Coordinates of C-alpha atoms in Angstrom, one line a residue:
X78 CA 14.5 27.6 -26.3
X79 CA 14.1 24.0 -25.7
X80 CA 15.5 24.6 -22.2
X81 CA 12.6 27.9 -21.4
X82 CA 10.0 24.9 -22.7
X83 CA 11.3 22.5 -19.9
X84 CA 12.1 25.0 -17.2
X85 CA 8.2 26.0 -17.9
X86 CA 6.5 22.4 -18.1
X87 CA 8.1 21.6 -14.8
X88 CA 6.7 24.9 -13.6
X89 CA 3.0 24.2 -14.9
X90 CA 3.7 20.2 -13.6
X91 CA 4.3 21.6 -9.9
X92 CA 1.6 24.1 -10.0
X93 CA -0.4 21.2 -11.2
X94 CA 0.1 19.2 -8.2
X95 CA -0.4 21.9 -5.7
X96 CA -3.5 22.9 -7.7
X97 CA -5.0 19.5 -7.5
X98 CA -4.3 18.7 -4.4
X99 CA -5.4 21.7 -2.8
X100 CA -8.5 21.6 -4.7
X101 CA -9.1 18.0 -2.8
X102 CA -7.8 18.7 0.4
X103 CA -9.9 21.7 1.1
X104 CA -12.9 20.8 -0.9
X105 CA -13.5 17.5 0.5
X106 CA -13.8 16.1 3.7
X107 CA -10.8 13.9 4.3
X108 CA -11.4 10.7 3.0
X109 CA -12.4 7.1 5.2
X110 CA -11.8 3.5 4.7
X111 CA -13.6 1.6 7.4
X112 CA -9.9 0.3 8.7
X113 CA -9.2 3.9 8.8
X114 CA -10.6 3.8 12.1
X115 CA -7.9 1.5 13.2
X116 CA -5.5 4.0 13.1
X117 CA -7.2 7.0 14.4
X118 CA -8.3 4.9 17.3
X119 CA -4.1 4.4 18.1
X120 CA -3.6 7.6 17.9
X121 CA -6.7 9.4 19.6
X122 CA -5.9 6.9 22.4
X123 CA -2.1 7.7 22.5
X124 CA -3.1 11.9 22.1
X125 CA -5.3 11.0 25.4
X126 CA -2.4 9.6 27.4
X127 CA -3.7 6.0 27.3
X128 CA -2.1 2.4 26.1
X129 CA -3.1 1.6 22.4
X130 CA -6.1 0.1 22.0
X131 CA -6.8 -4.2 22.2
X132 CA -6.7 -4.0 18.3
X133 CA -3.0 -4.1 18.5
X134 CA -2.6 -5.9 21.3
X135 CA -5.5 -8.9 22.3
X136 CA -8.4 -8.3 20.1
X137 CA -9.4 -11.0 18.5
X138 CA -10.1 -10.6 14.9
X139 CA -8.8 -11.4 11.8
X140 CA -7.3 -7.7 11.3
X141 CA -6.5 -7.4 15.0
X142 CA -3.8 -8.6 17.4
X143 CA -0.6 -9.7 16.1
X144 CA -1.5 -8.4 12.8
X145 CA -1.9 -4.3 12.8
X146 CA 0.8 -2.4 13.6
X147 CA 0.8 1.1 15.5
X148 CA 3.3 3.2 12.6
X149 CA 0.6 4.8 10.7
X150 CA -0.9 5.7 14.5
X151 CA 1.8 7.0 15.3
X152 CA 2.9 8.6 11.9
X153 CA -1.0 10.4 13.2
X154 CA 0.1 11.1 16.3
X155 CA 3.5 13.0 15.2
X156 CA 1.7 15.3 12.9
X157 CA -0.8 16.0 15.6
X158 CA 1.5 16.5 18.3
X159 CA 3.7 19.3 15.6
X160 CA 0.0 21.0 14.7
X161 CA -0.8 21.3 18.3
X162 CA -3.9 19.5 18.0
X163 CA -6.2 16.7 16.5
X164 CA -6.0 17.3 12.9
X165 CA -7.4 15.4 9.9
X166 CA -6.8 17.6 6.8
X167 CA -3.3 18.6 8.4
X168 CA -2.8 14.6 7.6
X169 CA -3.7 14.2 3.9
X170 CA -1.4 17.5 3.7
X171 CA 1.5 15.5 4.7
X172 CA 0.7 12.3 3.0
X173 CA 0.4 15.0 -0.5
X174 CA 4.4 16.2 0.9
X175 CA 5.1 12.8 1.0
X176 CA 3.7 11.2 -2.5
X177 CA 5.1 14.7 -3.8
X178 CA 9.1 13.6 -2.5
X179 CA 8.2 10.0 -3.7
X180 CA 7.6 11.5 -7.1
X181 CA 10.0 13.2 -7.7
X182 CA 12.4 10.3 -6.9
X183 CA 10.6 8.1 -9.4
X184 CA 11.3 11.0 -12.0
X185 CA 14.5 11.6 -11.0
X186 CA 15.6 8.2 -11.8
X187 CA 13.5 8.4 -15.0
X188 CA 15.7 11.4 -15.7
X189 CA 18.8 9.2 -15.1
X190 CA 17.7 6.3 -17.3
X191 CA 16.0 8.1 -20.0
X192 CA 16.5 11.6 -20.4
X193 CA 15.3 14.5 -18.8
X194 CA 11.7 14.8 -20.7
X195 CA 11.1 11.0 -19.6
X196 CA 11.4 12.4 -16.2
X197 CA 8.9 15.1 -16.6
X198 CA 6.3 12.8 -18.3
X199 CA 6.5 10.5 -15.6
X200 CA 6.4 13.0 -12.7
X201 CA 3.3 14.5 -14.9
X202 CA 1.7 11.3 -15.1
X203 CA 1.4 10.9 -11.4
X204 CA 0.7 13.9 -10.8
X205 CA -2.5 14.4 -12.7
X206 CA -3.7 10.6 -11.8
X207 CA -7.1 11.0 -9.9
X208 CA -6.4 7.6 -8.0
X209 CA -3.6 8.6 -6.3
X210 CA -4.2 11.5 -5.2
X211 CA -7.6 9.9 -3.8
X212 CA -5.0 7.7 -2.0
X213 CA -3.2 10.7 -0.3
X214 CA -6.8 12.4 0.5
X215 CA -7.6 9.0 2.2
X216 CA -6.6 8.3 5.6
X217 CA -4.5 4.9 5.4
X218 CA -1.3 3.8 5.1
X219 CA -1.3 3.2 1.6
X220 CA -0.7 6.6 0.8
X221 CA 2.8 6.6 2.0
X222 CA 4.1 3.2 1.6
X223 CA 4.6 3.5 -2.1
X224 CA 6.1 6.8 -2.1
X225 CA 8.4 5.4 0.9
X226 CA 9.3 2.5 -1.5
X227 CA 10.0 4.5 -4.5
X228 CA 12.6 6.7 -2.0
X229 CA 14.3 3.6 -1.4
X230 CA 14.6 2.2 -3.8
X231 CA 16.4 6.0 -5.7
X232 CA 18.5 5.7 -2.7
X233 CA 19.5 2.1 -3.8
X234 CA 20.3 3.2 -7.3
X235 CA 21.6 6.8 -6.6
X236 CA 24.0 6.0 -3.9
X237 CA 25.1 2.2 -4.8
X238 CA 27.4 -0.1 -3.3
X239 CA 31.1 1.5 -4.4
X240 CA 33.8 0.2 -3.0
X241 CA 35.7 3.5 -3.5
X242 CA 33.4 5.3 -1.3
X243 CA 33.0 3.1 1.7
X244 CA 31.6 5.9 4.1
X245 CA 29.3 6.8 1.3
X246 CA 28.0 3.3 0.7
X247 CA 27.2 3.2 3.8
X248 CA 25.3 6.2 4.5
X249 CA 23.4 5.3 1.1
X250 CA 22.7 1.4 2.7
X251 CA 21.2 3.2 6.0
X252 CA 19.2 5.4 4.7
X253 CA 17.5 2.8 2.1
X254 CA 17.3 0.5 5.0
X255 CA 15.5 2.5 7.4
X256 CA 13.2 3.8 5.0
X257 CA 12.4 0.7 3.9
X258 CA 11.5 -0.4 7.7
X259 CA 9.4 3.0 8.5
X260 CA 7.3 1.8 5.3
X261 CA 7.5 -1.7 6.5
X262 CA 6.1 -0.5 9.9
X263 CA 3.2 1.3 7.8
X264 CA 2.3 -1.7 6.1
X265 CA 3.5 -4.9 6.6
X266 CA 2.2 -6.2 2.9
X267 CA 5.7 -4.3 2.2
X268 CA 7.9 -7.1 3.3
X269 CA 7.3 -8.2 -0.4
X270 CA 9.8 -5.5 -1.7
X271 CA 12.4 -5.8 0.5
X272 CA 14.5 -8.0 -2.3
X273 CA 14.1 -4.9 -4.5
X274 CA 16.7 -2.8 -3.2
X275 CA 19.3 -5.4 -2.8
X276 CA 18.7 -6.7 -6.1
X277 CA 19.3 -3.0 -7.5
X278 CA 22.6 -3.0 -5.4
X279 CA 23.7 -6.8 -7.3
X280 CA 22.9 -4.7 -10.6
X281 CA 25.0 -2.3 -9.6
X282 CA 28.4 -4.7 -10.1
X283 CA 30.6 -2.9 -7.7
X284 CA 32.1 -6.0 -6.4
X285 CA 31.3 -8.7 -3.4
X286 CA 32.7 -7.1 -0.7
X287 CA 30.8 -3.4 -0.9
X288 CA 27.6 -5.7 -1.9
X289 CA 27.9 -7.3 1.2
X290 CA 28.4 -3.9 3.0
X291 CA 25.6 -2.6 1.4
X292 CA 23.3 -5.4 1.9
X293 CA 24.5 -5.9 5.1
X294 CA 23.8 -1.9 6.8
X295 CA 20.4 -2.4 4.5
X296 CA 19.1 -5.4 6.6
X297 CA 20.4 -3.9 10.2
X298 CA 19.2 -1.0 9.5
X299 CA 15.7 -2.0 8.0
X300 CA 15.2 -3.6 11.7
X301 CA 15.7 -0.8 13.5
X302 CA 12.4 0.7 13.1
X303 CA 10.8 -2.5 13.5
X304 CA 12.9 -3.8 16.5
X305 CA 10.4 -1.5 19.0
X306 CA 7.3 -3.2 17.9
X307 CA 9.3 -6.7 17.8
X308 CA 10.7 -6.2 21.2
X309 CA 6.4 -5.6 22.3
X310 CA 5.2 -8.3 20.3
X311 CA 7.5 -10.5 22.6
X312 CA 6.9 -9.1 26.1
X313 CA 2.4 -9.6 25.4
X314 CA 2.7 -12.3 23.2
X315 CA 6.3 -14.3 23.8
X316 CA 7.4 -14.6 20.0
X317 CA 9.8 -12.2 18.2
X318 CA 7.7 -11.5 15.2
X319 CA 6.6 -8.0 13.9
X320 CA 3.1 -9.9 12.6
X321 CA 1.8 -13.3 13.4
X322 CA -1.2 -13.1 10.6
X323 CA 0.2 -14.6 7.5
X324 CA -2.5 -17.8 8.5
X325 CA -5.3 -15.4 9.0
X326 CA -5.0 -13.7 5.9
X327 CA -4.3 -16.9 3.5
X328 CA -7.6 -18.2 5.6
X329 CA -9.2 -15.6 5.1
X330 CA -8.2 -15.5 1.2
X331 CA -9.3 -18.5 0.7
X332 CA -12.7 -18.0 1.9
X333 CA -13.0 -15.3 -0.3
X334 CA -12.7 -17.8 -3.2
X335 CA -14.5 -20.3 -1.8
X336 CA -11.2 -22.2 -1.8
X337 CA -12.2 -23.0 1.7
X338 CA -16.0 -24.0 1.7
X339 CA -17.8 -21.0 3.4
X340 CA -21.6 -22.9 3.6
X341 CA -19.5 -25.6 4.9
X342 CA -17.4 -24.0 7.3
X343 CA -20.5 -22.0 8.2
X344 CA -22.4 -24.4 9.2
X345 CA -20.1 -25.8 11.5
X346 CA -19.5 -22.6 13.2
X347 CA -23.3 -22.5 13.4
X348 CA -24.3 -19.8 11.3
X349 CA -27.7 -19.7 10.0
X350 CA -28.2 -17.1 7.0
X351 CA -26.7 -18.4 3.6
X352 CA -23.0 -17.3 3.9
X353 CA -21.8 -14.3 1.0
X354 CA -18.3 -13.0 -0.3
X355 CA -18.3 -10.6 2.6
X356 CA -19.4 -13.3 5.1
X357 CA -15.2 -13.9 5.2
X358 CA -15.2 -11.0 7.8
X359 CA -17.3 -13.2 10.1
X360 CA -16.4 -16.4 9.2
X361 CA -13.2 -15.8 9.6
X362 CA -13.0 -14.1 13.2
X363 CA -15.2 -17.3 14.5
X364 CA -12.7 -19.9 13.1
X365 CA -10.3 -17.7 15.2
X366 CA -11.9 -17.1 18.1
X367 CA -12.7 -21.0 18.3
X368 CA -8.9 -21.7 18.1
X369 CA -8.4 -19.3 21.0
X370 CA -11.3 -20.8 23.1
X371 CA -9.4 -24.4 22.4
X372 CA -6.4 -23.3 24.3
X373 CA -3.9 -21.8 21.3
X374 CA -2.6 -18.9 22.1
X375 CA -2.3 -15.9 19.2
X376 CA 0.3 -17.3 17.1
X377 CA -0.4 -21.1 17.6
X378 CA -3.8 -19.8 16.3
X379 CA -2.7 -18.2 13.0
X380 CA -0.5 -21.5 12.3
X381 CA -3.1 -23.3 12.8
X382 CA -5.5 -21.3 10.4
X383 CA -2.3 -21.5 7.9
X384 CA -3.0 -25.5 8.1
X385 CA -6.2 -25.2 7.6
X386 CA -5.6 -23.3 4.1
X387 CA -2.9 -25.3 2.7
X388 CA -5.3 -28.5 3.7
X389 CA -8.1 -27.0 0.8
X390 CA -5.2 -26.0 -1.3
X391 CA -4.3 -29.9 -1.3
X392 CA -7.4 -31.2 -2.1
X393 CA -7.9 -28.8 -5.1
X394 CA -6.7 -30.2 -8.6
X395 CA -4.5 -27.3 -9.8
X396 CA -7.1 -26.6 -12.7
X397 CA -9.9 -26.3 -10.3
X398 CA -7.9 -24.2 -7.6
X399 CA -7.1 -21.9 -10.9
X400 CA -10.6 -21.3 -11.8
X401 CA -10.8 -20.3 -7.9
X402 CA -7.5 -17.8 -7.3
X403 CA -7.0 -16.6 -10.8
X404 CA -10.2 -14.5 -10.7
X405 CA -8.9 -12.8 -7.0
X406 CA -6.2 -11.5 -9.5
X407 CA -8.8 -10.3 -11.7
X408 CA -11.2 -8.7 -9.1
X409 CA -8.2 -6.7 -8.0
X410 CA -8.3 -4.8 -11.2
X411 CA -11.8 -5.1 -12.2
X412 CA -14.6 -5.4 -9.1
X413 CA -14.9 -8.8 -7.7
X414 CA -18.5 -9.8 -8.1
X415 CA -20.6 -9.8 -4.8
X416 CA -17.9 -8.1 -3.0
X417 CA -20.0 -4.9 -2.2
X418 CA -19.8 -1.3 -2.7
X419 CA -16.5 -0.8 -0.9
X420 CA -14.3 -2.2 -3.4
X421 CA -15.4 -0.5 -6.3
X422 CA -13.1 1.3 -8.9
X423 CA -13.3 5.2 -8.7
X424 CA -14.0 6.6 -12.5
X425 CA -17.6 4.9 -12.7
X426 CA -18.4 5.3 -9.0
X427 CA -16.8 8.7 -7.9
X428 CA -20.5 9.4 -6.3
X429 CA -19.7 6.4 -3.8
X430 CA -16.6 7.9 -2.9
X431 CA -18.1 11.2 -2.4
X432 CA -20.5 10.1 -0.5
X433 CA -17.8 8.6 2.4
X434 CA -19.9 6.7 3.8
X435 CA -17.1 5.2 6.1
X436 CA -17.6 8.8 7.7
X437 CA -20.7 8.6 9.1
X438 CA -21.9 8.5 12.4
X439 CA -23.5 4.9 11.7
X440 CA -20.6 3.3 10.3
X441 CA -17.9 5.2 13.2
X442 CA -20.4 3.6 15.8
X443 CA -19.9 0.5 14.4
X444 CA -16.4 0.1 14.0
X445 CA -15.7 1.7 18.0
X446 CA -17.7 -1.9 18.6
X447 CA -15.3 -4.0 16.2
X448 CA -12.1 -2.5 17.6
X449 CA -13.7 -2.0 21.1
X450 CA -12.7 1.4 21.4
X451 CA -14.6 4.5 21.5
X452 CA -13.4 7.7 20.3
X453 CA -13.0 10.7 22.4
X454 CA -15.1 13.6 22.3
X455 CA -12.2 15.6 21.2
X456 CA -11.9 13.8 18.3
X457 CA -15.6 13.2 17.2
X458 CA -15.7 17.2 17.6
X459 CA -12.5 17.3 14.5
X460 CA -14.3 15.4 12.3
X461 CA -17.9 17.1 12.5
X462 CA -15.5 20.1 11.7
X463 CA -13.5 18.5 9.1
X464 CA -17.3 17.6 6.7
X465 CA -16.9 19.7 3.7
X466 CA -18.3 19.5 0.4
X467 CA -17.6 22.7 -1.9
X468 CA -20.0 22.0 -5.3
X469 CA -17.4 23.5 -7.0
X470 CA -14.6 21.1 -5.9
X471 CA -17.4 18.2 -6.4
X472 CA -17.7 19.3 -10.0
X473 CA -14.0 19.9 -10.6
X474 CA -12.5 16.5 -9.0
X475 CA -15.5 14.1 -10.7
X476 CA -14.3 15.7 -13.9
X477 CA -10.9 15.1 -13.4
X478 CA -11.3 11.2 -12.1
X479 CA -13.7 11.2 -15.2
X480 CA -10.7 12.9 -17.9
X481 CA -7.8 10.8 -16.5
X482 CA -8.0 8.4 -14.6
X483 CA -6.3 5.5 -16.1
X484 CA -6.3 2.2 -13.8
X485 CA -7.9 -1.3 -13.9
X486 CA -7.7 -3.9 -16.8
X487 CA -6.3 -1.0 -19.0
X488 CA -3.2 0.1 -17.1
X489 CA -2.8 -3.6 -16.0
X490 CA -2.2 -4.9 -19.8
X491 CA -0.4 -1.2 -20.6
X492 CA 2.2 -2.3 -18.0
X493 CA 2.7 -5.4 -18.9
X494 CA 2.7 -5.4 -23.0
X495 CA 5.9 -2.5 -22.0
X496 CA 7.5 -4.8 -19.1
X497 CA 7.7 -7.7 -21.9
X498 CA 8.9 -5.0 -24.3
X499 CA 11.1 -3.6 -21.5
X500 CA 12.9 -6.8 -21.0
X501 CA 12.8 -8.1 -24.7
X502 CA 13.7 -5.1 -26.0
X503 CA 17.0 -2.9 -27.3
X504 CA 18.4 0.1 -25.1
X505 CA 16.8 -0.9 -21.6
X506 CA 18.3 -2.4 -18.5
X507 CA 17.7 -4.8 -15.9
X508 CA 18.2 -1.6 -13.6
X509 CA 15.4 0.2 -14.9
X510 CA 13.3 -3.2 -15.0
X511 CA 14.0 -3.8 -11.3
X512 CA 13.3 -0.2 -10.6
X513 CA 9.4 -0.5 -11.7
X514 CA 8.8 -3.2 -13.2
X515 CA 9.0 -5.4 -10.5
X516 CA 7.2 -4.8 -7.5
X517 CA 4.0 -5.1 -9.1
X518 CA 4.8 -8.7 -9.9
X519 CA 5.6 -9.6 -6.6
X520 CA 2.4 -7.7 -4.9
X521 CA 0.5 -9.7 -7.3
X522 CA 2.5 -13.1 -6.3
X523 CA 1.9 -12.9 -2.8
X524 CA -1.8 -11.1 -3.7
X525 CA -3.0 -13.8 -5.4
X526 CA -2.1 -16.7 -1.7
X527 CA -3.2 -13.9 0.7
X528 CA -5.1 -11.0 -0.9
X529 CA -8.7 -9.6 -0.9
X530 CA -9.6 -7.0 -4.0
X531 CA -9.5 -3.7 -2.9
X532 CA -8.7 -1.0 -4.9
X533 CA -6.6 1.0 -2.9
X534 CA -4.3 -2.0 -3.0
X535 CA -4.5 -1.4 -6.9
X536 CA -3.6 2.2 -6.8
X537 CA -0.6 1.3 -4.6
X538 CA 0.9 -0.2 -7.7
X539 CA 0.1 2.2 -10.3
X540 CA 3.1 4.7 -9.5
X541 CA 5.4 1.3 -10.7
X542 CA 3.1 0.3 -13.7
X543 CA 2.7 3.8 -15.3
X544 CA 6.4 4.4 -15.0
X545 CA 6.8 1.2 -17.1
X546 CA 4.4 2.7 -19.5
X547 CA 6.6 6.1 -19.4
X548 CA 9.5 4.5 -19.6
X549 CA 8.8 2.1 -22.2
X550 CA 7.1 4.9 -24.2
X551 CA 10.5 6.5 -24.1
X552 CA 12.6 3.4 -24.7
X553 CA 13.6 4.4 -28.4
X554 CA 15.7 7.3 -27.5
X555 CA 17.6 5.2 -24.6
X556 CA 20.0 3.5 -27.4
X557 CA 22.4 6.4 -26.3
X558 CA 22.2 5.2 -22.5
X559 CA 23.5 1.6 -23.0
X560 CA 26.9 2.3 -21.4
X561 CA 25.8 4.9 -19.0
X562 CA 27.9 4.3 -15.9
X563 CA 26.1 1.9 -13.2
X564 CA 23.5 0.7 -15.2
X565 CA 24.2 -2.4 -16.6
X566 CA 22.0 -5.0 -18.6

């Protein structure tokens, strides 16, 4: 009996997702960030026969050369080159086939650590999250880093170092490395996790040589979807980096904050309206663009903008730099004030993300100017036939994100009252800890040096924090599990 009941939850869980996903893919038009255009640019460029655009090459803003990367373009490209054609809904189809493999990997280990009805809840739980599955209706990146990550890091716990299976440990290292570079090449804020797997591979206490086998293949083989881009990055701009940006973005951080004076630094660039939050954008390009016009090439630039932030770091008493970083923390889970309507959380503002405003003609027109590249014809044609709006999928999908969603402060102090019961607590393991409880703490490490608030960087972490909660949840009935083979406390 109890085996019909779970052979017919999982049943009603995968109808669920196809159900739901369906329901926004084909109700909705495809959903736009303003970076969006970033990507499409790549890859309506590349579909065209032409070189990618300056964005990834010599433009010269903050988000521009030396700091995007072409693998979500081509990622575009791919899926348009196997339709046959410029497709948009053809992509959020294959970002939902994605996020659907990712998981099931998440509740697959979940399975493995805590029971077989742990996996289901946690497999159910993303599933019926509105947030995410806004995240694979969106155009970006996003949407298939995290499943990527959660791949990997199955395929560092399922197929561990083991120093009776060489060949296998192997295959298992390769295939967690270059999955962990494809996701890397999506989205370079995913160098933070690249401990994870190795870490997972320590736990798995199989001895120092297949560790080193393992980590070994993991690193080589994490390069090798990078080493194209590299190998470019050299030939335009004579360093072999995959990004040179990590000055642009703490500058850019810190003007956000105010740790860097933006009246101040305004008015020496010689702006004249009363600088904002969102005057970082601009503010940031000029102090850029001024390094260039001194001489520095791209990467002597970005150090020197790293200078530059570490210098008001310096001159900040810690308990005044607090009271400036600590609420950049905060505005990632609850909207940072004056930050605009583009950063808002879904549930209370599903009518802005209805209304895609990122879609229209205005906003397209002024984002070809940005990233100085117009789109084809060909392309403007696909998205005029991509609008849709069914009032029945309108009415269905704001119900949903108003039922379920669970994100900001709530999900944030969900995760972590569990991670502290997780790692104070009887019948868990440092495996299952490092497994989800972790990357969110380093995203928000890094986050809180080099981030800006937007919420899609929040629902990138919520497949991590609500399997904590799941897990946790189901932590009484792991007693059993202590001396389950290959996971270790």
């Amino acid at each position: 009996m109890e085996n019909r009941c779970y052979r017919a939850a999982w049943v009603i869980a995968l109808l669920l997702f196809l159900g739901t996903r369906t329901l926004l893919h084909t109700g909705l038009t495809p959903y736009f960030d303003s970076d969006t255009y970033k990507y499409i640019g790549g890859a309506d460029a590349l579909w065209h026969g032409q070189p990618l655009p300056p964005l990834f090459n010599n433009l010269e803003v903050t988000g521009g050369a030396l700091h995007a990367v072409p693998g979500y373009t081509w990622f575009i490209t791919l899926i348009w080159t196997i339709y046959g054609g410029i497709t948009l809904i053809g992509v959020n189809v294959v970002q939902s086939v994605v996020a659907f493999i990712g998981f099931g990997a998440a509740a697959d280990l979940a399975r493995r650590f805590a029971g077989r009805w742990s996996g289901l809840a946690l497999f159910s739980a993303l599933t019926v999250a509105p947030s995410h599955a806004w995240l694979e209706h969106t155009v970006m990146p996003d949407a298939l880093a995290t499943p990527l990550l959660l791949v990997t890091i199955w395929l560092a716990i399922v197929v561990p170092p083991d120093r009776r299976r060489p060949g296998t440990t192997l295959v298992g290292a390769l295939a967690a490395g270059v999955t962990m570079g494809l996701q890397i090449l999506l989205r370079t804020a995913s160098q933070v996790y690249i401990p994870i797997p190795i870490a997972l591979a320590l736990l798995s206490r199989s001895g120092t040589r297949p560790l080193a086998l393992w980590s070994a293949a993991y690193l080589v083989a994490m390069m090798l979807p990078l080493a194209p881009w590299i190998a470019h990055n050299h030939d335009v701009h004579g360093v072999y980096r995959l990004t040179a940006s990590t000055g642009r973005n703490m500058y850019f951080s810190a003007l956000w904050t105010n740790t860097v004076d933006r009246a101040e630094r305004a008015r020496e660039l010689g702006m004249h309206r009363a600088p904002t939050v969102l005057s970082s954008f601009t503010i940031s390009d000029l102090t850029f663009q001024d390094l260039l016009r001194r001489g520095h090439s791209i990467p002597e630039a970005d150090a020197a903008m790293k200078r530059m932030s570490l210098d008001a770091y310096l001159t900040k008493h810690p308990s005044e730099l607090a009271k400036e970083r600590l609420p950049l923390l905060y505005g990632l889970f609850v909207r940072f004030p004056g930050a605009g309507v583009t950063l808002r959380p879904i549930r209370p503002n599903i009518d802005h993300y209805l209304a895609n405003l990122a879609y229209k003609p205005s906003l397209r027109a002024w984002m070809e100017k940005r990233f100085k590249h117009k789109l084809s014809q060909d392309f403007i044609t696909v998205m005029n036939s991509s609008k849709t709006s069914s009032p029945v999928a309108v009415r269905l999908i704001s119900a949903w994100v108003a039922a379920f969603t669970f994100d900001g402060l709530a999900l944030l102090l969900a995760y972590l009252i569990c991670l502290t019961a997780m790692c104070f607590g009887r019948g868990f393991t440092w495996t299952m800890i490092c497994a989800f409880g972790v990357a969110p703490l380093l995203f928000m490490a890094v986050f809180i040096i080099v981030g800006a608030p937007l919420y899609r960087y929040q629902v990138a972490l919520h497949p991590f924090m609500m399997a904590t909660v799941v897990l946790a949840v189901s932590g009484w009935r792991l007693y059993a599990l202590r001396e389950a083979p290959g996971i270790t406390r």
